Short mmCIF file of C-alpha atoms in Angstrom, two decimals:
data_model
loop_
_atom_site.label_atom_id
_atom_site.label_comp_id
_atom_site.label_asym_id
_atom_site.label_seq_id
_atom_site.Cartn_x
_atom_site.Cartn_y
_atom_site.Cartn_z
CA UNK A 9 1.88 -3.83 -8.50
CA UNK A 10 -0.01 -0.97 -10.34
CA UNK A 11 -1.23 -3.25 -13.28
CA UNK A 12 -3.09 -5.42 -10.81
CA UNK A 13 -5.03 -2.63 -9.47
CA UNK A 14 -6.14 -1.31 -12.81
CA UNK A 15 -6.91 -4.85 -14.06
CA UNK A 16 -9.19 -5.11 -10.90
CA UNK A 17 -10.68 -1.84 -12.04
CA UNK A 18 -11.46 -3.06 -15.48
CA UNK A 19 -13.12 -6.24 -13.79
CA UNK A 20 -15.21 -4.02 -11.84
CA UNK A 21 -16.02 -1.79 -14.83
CA UNK A 22 -17.39 -4.79 -16.34
CA UNK A 23 -19.05 -6.40 -13.22
CA UNK A 24 -20.68 -3.04 -11.98
CA UNK A 25 -21.45 -4.26 -8.57
CA UNK A 26 -23.39 -1.71 -6.34
CA UNK A 27 -20.67 -1.37 -3.83
CA UNK A 28 -17.87 -0.70 -6.48
CA UNK A 29 -20.29 1.67 -8.43
CA UNK A 30 -21.11 3.78 -5.32
CA UNK A 31 -17.42 4.26 -4.63
CA UNK A 32 -16.62 4.88 -8.31
CA UNK A 33 -19.42 7.58 -8.36
CA UNK A 34 -17.70 9.33 -5.67
CA UNK A 35 -14.33 9.17 -6.97
CA UNK A 36 -15.49 10.18 -10.46
CA UNK A 37 -16.87 13.39 -9.03
CA UNK A 38 -13.49 14.17 -7.56
CA UNK A 39 -11.63 13.21 -10.88
CA UNK A 40 -14.11 15.25 -12.97
CA UNK A 41 -13.01 18.45 -11.02
CA UNK A 42 -9.20 17.63 -11.08
CA UNK A 43 -6.98 19.43 -13.50
CA UNK A 44 -5.09 16.25 -14.24
CA UNK A 45 -8.03 14.47 -15.80
CA UNK A 46 -7.93 14.80 -19.62
CA UNK A 47 -9.86 13.25 -22.52
CA UNK A 48 -7.91 10.62 -24.42
CA UNK A 49 -8.37 10.01 -28.03
CA UNK A 50 -7.56 6.31 -27.63
CA UNK A 51 -10.02 6.07 -24.78
CA UNK A 52 -12.98 7.78 -26.73
CA UNK A 53 -14.45 4.34 -27.65
CA UNK A 54 -15.01 3.53 -23.93
CA UNK A 55 -18.67 4.04 -22.84
CA UNK A 56 -19.35 4.62 -19.30
CA UNK A 57 -22.12 5.17 -17.17
CA UNK A 58 -20.09 7.62 -15.19
CA UNK A 59 -20.09 10.18 -18.09
CA UNK A 60 -17.97 12.63 -16.23
CA UNK A 61 -14.82 10.25 -16.65
CA UNK A 62 -15.89 8.66 -19.86
CA UNK A 63 -12.82 8.52 -22.17
CA UNK A 64 -10.73 10.44 -19.68
CA UNK A 65 -7.32 9.59 -18.22
CA UNK A 66 -5.14 10.76 -15.41
CA UNK A 67 -2.03 12.76 -16.45
CA UNK A 68 -0.24 11.99 -13.48
CA UNK A 69 -0.44 8.09 -13.42
CA UNK A 70 -1.69 7.70 -17.23
CA UNK A 71 -4.42 5.40 -16.01
CA UNK A 72 -7.89 5.48 -17.77
CA UNK A 73 -10.24 6.76 -15.23
CA UNK A 74 -13.12 4.52 -15.93
CA UNK A 75 -10.82 1.69 -14.48
CA UNK A 76 -8.95 3.91 -11.93
CA UNK A 77 -12.17 5.02 -10.13
CA UNK A 78 -13.24 1.36 -9.71
CA UNK A 79 -9.76 -0.01 -8.83
CA UNK A 80 -8.13 -0.74 -5.48
CA UNK A 81 -5.35 1.65 -6.46
CA UNK A 82 -5.28 5.22 -4.89
CA UNK A 83 -5.27 8.65 -6.36
CA UNK A 84 -1.72 9.92 -7.05
CA UNK A 85 -2.73 13.24 -5.41
CA UNK A 86 -4.36 11.41 -2.40
CA UNK A 87 -7.69 12.94 -3.10
CA UNK A 88 -9.30 9.48 -2.50
#
């Protein structure tokens, strides 16, 4: 279920383990260059150490990228 993947991503966002953050950094770089990444008004309050995805979401799956890049989910474009 998709919601479980995103909830896992939020857990990792709060936890910030070294392994999940290293993967998230790689994914965030890919997402930052993707035309489907857009800044969201509702997500603007979320501060992220990965500034390239801070406040952004994916227009394909509607997931907030701060959680998505840290989740067990996959990119809808199969970029990661």
